[in-house]
Short mmCIF file of C-alpha atoms in Angstrom, two decimals:
data_model
loop_
_atom_site.label_atom_id
_atom_site.label_comp_id
_atom_site.label_asym_id
_atom_site.label_seq_id
_atom_site.Cartn_x
_atom_site.Cartn_y
_atom_site.Cartn_z
CA MET I 963 0.00 0.00 0.00
CA SER I 964 1.11 3.58 -0.57
CA SER I 965 0.47 7.27 0.11
CA THR I 966 -1.26 8.50 3.29
CA THR I 967 0.05 7.39 6.69
CA THR I 968 -1.89 7.54 9.95
CA ASP I 969 0.01 10.56 11.22
CA GLN I 970 -0.75 12.48 8.02
CA MET I 971 -4.53 12.15 8.23
CA ASP I 972 -6.39 15.37 8.85
CA GLY I 973 -7.82 15.52 12.34
CA LEU I 974 -6.81 11.97 13.29
CA PRO I 975 -4.32 11.57 16.15
CA VAL I 976 -1.36 9.27 15.84
CA VAL I 977 -2.87 6.41 17.80
CA SER I 978 -1.65 3.30 16.02
CA LYS I 979 1.98 4.15 16.68
CA LEU I 980 1.39 3.96 20.43
CA TYR I 981 0.72 0.23 20.09
CA LEU I 982 2.96 -1.03 17.29
CA SER I 983 6.39 -2.31 18.19
CA SER I 984 9.42 -1.34 16.16
CA SER I 985 9.39 -4.78 14.54
CA CYS I 986 5.95 -4.00 13.11
CA PRO I 987 6.28 -0.80 11.07
CA GLU I 988 3.09 1.09 10.45
CA LEU I 989 1.32 0.20 7.24
CA LYS I 990 0.53 2.86 4.66
CA ALA I 991 -2.66 3.06 2.64
CA GLU I 992 -3.68 3.55 -0.95
CA SER I 993 -6.11 6.35 -1.69
CA VAL I 994 -9.35 6.36 -3.61
CA ILE I 995 -12.18 8.88 -3.67
CA SER I 996 -15.71 7.52 -3.53
CA ASP I 997 -19.02 9.05 -2.48
CA PHE I 998 -22.75 8.39 -2.27
CA SER I 999 -25.81 9.65 -4.10
CA ASP I 1000 -29.54 9.10 -3.62
CA THR I 1001 -29.02 9.62 0.09
CA GLU I 1002 -32.66 10.23 0.98
CA GLU I 1003 -33.50 6.82 -0.43
CA ILE I 1004 -30.58 5.26 1.46
CA LEU I 1005 -31.73 6.70 4.77
CA SER I 1006 -35.28 5.64 4.05
CA ASP I 1007 -34.17 2.07 3.33
CA ILE I 1008 -32.05 1.99 6.50
CA GLU I 1009 -35.00 3.25 8.57
CA ARG I 1010 -37.33 0.59 7.17
CA VAL I 1011 -34.89 -2.20 8.02
CA VAL I 1012 -33.48 -1.25 11.40
CA THR I 1013 -35.79 1.25 13.09
CA PRO I 1014 -37.86 -0.33 15.89
CA PRO I 1015 -41.35 0.92 16.75
CA ILE I 1016 -41.07 4.21 18.63
CA GLN I 1017 -42.77 4.25 22.01
CA GLU I 1018 -44.49 7.45 23.05
CA GLU I 1019 -42.13 8.06 25.96
CA GLN I 1020 -39.02 7.58 23.85
CA GLU I 1021 -37.08 10.57 22.62
CA GLU I 1022 -34.32 8.56 20.99
CA PHE I 1023 -33.43 4.97 20.29
CA ILE I 1024 -30.42 2.74 19.81
CA ILE I 1025 -30.48 -0.46 17.76
CA GLU I 1026 -29.06 -2.99 20.18
CA SER I 1027 -26.41 -5.32 18.81
CA THR I 1028 -28.49 -8.42 19.43
CA SER I 1029 -31.46 -7.17 17.40
CA LEU I 1030 -29.95 -8.36 14.12
CA PRO I 1031 -27.25 -10.95 14.85
CA SER I 1032 -26.72 -11.79 11.18
CA PRO I 1033 -25.02 -9.48 8.68
CA ILE I 1034 -27.34 -7.03 6.95
CA PRO I 1035 -27.05 -7.61 3.20
CA LEU I 1036 -26.08 -4.45 1.37
CA SER I 1037 -29.02 -4.82 -0.99
CA ARG I 1038 -31.48 -4.61 1.92
CA ILE I 1039 -30.21 -1.27 3.18
CA GLY I 1040 -29.98 0.37 -0.20
CA LEU I 1041 -26.23 0.92 -0.24
CA PRO I 1042 -24.99 1.38 -3.81
CA THR I 1043 -22.52 -1.09 -5.24
CA THR I 1044 -20.71 1.57 -7.27
CA THR I 1045 -19.15 4.85 -6.24
CA THR I 1046 -21.26 7.92 -6.87
CA THR I 1047 -21.52 11.53 -5.75
CA THR I 1048 -22.49 12.78 -2.30
CA ALA I 1049 -25.76 14.70 -2.21
CA GLY I 1050 -26.52 16.21 1.16
CA LEU I 1051 -26.42 13.21 3.52
CA ALA I 1052 -27.18 14.60 6.95
CA ILE I 1053 -24.43 12.77 8.79
CA PRO I 1054 -21.38 14.52 10.29
CA THR I 1055 -18.31 13.88 8.17
CA ALA I 1056 -15.73 15.05 10.70
CA LEU I 1057 -14.25 12.72 13.27
CA PRO I 1058 -15.45 13.36 16.81
CA SER I 1059 -13.14 15.21 19.15
CA SER I 1060 -10.53 12.64 19.97
CA SER I 1061 -10.24 11.67 23.62
CA PRO I 1062 -6.91 10.53 25.07
CA LEU I 1063 -6.45 6.77 24.88
CA SER I 1064 -5.81 6.68 28.62
CA SER I 1065 -9.34 7.99 29.27
CA ARG I 1066 -11.10 5.38 27.14
CA ARG I 1067 -12.57 2.23 28.59
CA SER I 1068 -10.34 -0.83 28.49
CA LEU I 1069 -11.48 -4.19 27.17
CA GLU I 1070 -11.75 -6.41 30.23
CA TRP I 1071 -11.58 -9.88 28.64
CA GLN I 1072 -8.35 -11.81 29.24
CA PHE I 1073 -7.15 -13.12 25.90
CA LYS I 1074 -4.45 -15.75 25.32
CA GLY I 1075 -1.59 -16.97 23.19
CA LEU I 1076 -0.09 -15.94 19.88
CA THR I 1077 -2.38 -14.77 17.11
CA VAL I 1078 -1.96 -14.32 13.36
CA TRP I 1079 -3.74 -11.38 11.72
CA LEU I 1080 -4.28 -10.43 8.12
CA GLU I 1081 -3.98 -6.68 7.60
CA LEU I 1082 -6.16 -5.56 4.72
CA GLU I 1083 -5.44 -2.96 2.10
CA GLU I 1084 -6.83 0.46 3.05
CA PHE I 1085 -8.19 3.30 0.94
CA ASP I 1086 -7.38 6.69 2.41
CA ASN I 1087 -6.88 4.87 5.72
CA ASP I 1088 -10.60 4.05 5.82
CA LEU I 1089 -10.36 1.06 8.17
CA THR I 1090 -8.03 2.86 10.59
CA ARG I 1091 -10.29 5.93 10.53
CA ALA I 1092 -13.32 3.78 11.33
CA VAL I 1093 -11.58 2.18 14.31
CA GLU I 1094 -10.60 5.58 15.69
CA TYR I 1095 -14.04 7.09 14.99
CA PHE I 1096 -15.99 4.54 17.02
CA SER I 1097 -13.48 4.37 19.85
CA SER I 1098 -13.37 8.15 20.20
CA LYS I 1099 -17.12 8.63 19.79
CA HIS I 1100 -18.06 6.08 22.45
CA ASN I 1101 -14.92 6.38 24.61
CA SER I 1102 -14.67 2.64 24.00
CA PRO I 1103 -11.63 0.34 23.80
CA PHE I 1104 -9.25 1.17 20.97
CA ILE I 1105 -8.29 -1.67 18.62
CA PRO I 1106 -4.51 -1.30 18.12
CA GLN I 1107 -4.50 -2.42 14.47
CA SER I 1108 -7.29 -3.02 12.00
CA HIS I 1109 -7.19 -6.74 11.22
CA THR I 1110 -8.87 -9.95 10.13
CA THR I 1111 -7.98 -12.84 12.41
CA ALA I 1112 -6.60 -15.95 10.72
CA ILE I 1113 -5.40 -17.96 13.75
CA TYR I 1114 -6.12 -17.09 17.38
CA GLY I 1115 -4.50 -18.02 20.68
CA MET I 1116 -1.65 -20.42 19.84
CA GLU I 1117 0.06 -21.72 22.98
CA HIS I 1118 2.20 -24.55 21.60
CA LEU I 1119 4.99 -22.39 20.14
CA SER I 1120 7.50 -20.03 21.66
CA ILE I 1121 7.61 -16.48 20.35
CA GLU I 1122 10.84 -17.15 18.46
CA GLU I 1123 9.48 -20.35 16.91
CA ALA I 1124 6.34 -18.55 15.76
CA ARG I 1125 8.31 -15.61 14.38
CA ALA I 1126 10.58 -17.93 12.42
CA ARG I 1127 7.59 -19.71 10.88
CA LEU I 1128 5.88 -16.46 9.93
CA ARG I 1129 9.01 -15.32 8.08
CA THR I 1130 8.59 -18.25 5.67
CA VAL I 1131 4.94 -17.57 4.88
CA ARG I 1132 5.56 -15.97 1.48
CA ASP I 1133 7.44 -19.07 0.34
CA LEU I 1134 4.14 -20.93 0.77
CA ILE I 1135 1.61 -18.16 0.10
CA PRO I 1136 3.17 -15.55 -2.22
CA GLN I 1137 0.01 -13.42 -2.04
CA TRP I 1138 -3.09 -14.05 0.05
CA PRO I 1139 -6.24 -14.18 -2.11
CA THR I 1140 -8.09 -10.89 -2.46
CA PHE I 1141 -11.24 -10.37 -0.40
CA ALA I 1142 -14.40 -9.44 -2.28
CA LYS I 1143 -16.50 -6.49 -1.15
CA PRO I 1144 -17.96 -7.07 2.33
CA THR I 1145 -21.23 -8.95 2.33
CA GLY I 1146 -22.76 -6.87 5.10
CA ILE I 1147 -22.44 -5.39 8.59
CA THR I 1148 -22.74 -7.22 11.89
CA SER I 1149 -23.02 -5.79 15.40
CA ASP I 1150 -23.44 -8.32 18.19
CA ILE I 1151 -22.25 -9.62 21.56
CA ALA I 1152 -20.08 -12.73 21.70
CA GLN I 1153 -20.15 -15.24 24.54
CA CYS I 1154 -17.22 -17.56 25.05
CA GLY I 1155 -18.23 -21.14 24.35
CA ARG I 1156 -20.74 -20.41 21.62
CA PRO I 1157 -19.80 -21.89 18.24
CA GLY I 1158 -16.88 -19.93 16.82
CA GLN I 1159 -16.74 -17.49 19.78
CA VAL I 1160 -13.70 -17.40 22.05
CA CYS I 1161 -14.36 -14.36 24.26
CA ASP I 1162 -17.04 -12.20 25.88
CA ILE I 1163 -17.08 -8.94 23.94
CA ALA I 1164 -19.39 -6.65 22.01
CA TRP I 1165 -18.24 -5.83 18.51
CA SER I 1166 -19.14 -4.26 15.17
CA GLU I 1167 -17.65 -5.64 11.96
CA LEU I 1168 -17.50 -5.60 8.22
CA THR I 1169 -18.51 -9.16 7.36
CA LEU I 1170 -16.35 -10.77 4.69
CA ALA I 1171 -16.84 -13.87 2.54
CA THR I 1172 -14.59 -16.87 2.16
CA ASN I 1173 -14.08 -18.93 -1.01
CA PRO I 1174 -12.09 -22.04 -1.98
CA GLN I 1175 -8.92 -19.97 -2.47
CA HIS I 1176 -9.22 -18.48 1.01
CA GLU I 1177 -9.88 -21.89 2.55
CA ALA I 1178 -6.82 -23.32 0.82
CA ALA I 1179 -4.61 -20.44 1.99
CA LEU I 1180 -5.85 -20.81 5.56
CA ASP I 1181 -5.12 -24.55 5.48
CA ILE I 1182 -1.55 -23.79 4.39
CA LEU I 1183 -1.21 -21.27 7.22
CA TYR I 1184 -2.52 -23.72 9.82
CA GLU I 1185 -0.15 -26.41 8.58
CA LEU I 1186 2.73 -23.95 8.81
CA PHE I 1187 2.02 -23.24 12.48
CA TYR I 1188 0.53 -26.57 13.63
CA GLY I 1189 1.94 -29.23 11.34
CA SER I 1190 -0.10 -31.71 9.34
CA VAL I 1191 -2.58 -32.44 12.16
CA TYR I 1192 -4.80 -29.54 13.20
CA ASN I 1193 -8.42 -28.56 13.75
CA ARG I 1194 -10.13 -25.38 12.63
CA ASP I 1195 -13.66 -24.15 12.05
CA ARG I 1196 -14.97 -24.69 8.53
CA PRO I 1197 -15.96 -22.71 6.64
CA TRP I 1198 -13.87 -19.77 7.78
CA LYS I 1199 -15.91 -16.72 8.81
CA PRO I 1200 -13.56 -13.80 8.09
CA HIS I 1201 -14.47 -10.32 9.27
CA ASN I 1202 -12.78 -7.01 9.95
CA SER I 1203 -13.91 -5.50 13.24
CA VAL I 1204 -14.18 -1.72 13.51
CA ALA I 1205 -15.17 -1.50 17.20
CA TYR I 1206 -15.02 -3.47 20.43
CA ASP I 1207 -16.65 -2.91 23.81
CA ASN I 1208 -17.40 -4.76 27.01
CA PRO I 1209 -20.82 -6.44 27.04
CA ASP I 1210 -21.88 -4.65 30.23
CA THR I 1211 -20.82 -1.17 29.03
CA ASN I 1212 -21.61 -1.60 25.36
CA HIS I 1213 -22.47 1.61 23.48
CA LEU I 1214 -22.14 0.16 19.98
CA SER I 1215 -25.18 -0.09 17.74
CA LEU I 1216 -26.00 -1.53 14.38
CA LEU I 1217 -27.60 1.68 13.13
CA ASP I 1218 -24.53 3.69 14.13
CA THR I 1219 -22.28 1.38 12.11
CA ILE I 1220 -24.56 1.50 9.07
CA MET I 1221 -24.74 5.29 9.15
CA TYR I 1222 -20.97 5.60 9.32
CA ALA I 1223 -20.50 3.12 6.48
CA SER I 1224 -22.98 5.01 4.32
CA GLN I 1225 -20.88 8.16 4.71
CA ASN I 1226 -17.65 6.24 4.03
CA PRO I 1227 -18.58 4.09 1.03
CA SER I 1228 -15.15 2.56 0.49
CA LEU I 1229 -15.73 0.44 3.62
CA LEU I 1230 -18.39 -1.61 1.85
CA GLY I 1231 -17.66 -0.84 -1.76
CA MET I 1232 -14.11 -2.07 -2.34
CA GLU I 1233 -12.38 -5.37 -2.87
CA ARG I 1234 -9.27 -5.56 -0.69
CA ARG I 1235 -5.94 -7.25 -1.10
CA VAL I 1236 -4.16 -8.52 1.99
CA ALA I 1237 -1.36 -6.04 2.57
CA ALA I 1238 0.46 -7.92 5.33
CA ILE I 1239 0.30 -10.81 7.75
CA ALA I 1240 1.34 -10.20 11.35
CA LEU I 1241 2.10 -12.18 14.49
CA TRP I 1242 0.79 -10.68 17.73
CA SER I 1243 1.01 -11.63 21.36
CA THR I 1244 -2.59 -11.47 22.53
CA VAL I 1245 -1.87 -12.54 26.10
CA GLY I 1246 -3.87 -10.56 28.66
CA LYS I 1247 -6.17 -7.62 28.00
CA MET I 1248 -6.22 -5.83 24.66
CA GLY I 1249 -4.06 -3.06 26.07
CA ASP I 1250 -1.32 -5.66 26.62
CA TRP I 1251 -1.26 -6.89 23.02
CA GLU I 1252 2.07 -6.57 21.21
CA CYS I 1253 3.00 -6.91 17.56
CA LEU I 1254 5.94 -9.31 17.22
CA GLU I 1255 6.51 -9.70 13.50
CA ARG I 1256 5.03 -8.53 10.20
CA VAL I 1257 5.49 -9.87 6.67
CA ARG I 1258 4.24 -7.68 3.84
CA PHE I 1259 2.46 -9.03 0.77
CA ILE I 1260 2.29 -5.54 -0.77
CA ASP I 1261 5.41 -3.40 -0.70
#
């Protein structure tokens, strides 16, 4: 990826650098300009899908994350599949006033092990901006790096063993298959022990789709780190989270995520290459996470 770095973005504080170790240089992002048209129709479609009945005593409402646990298909909320021109969408375009990271809530779940992330191509730092927007707006936990998890919580390798294996990944996977445009948006609360859920957190995500090429690449990655005998969930359910929170203090909402995505159409309107693959220590709380190694697919 190329062009705009996090510290060059207008109005966005240099937050990623506070978390990335020197062995994991900050990724840059390609730029593209894309906008929306027919915004009254978009808002009307969103309202029909996600607005609950308004009670007389209510002055405002929030769509709770559990109200629609499955991704909302883009076709149902009227989001265009091509880039068009903005026409008066009544949503603030500026980032909220950024609060210091030290004042934001921390994510309380205790995570484990070594984790492998895919870092997706960005367009004008759109994924990083989304992460910062929701964290600052809700004073919620800040995700240190936008990512799609490939392998979580390995405890059978030392850090040096895992780093050495990651350094060989491009010999086996020269370029990770490109992700198609997201299939929808999900906002929900996970409970550890449910199928495919390994922690208790609230989250909002861009839901991605797998395909045979992705499944084959993930098998190669698992074999690299686990050997020929391993277990993983099939099919893979890739996603790129834009916000986390604690279940008992959750301020995230599905409507909020949809509204932000409608004002930032590249989030849902672009295919994305995998820019890099990274090894992180995810032992402890999210504030303890540390990037250990990064291998770039895109220079």
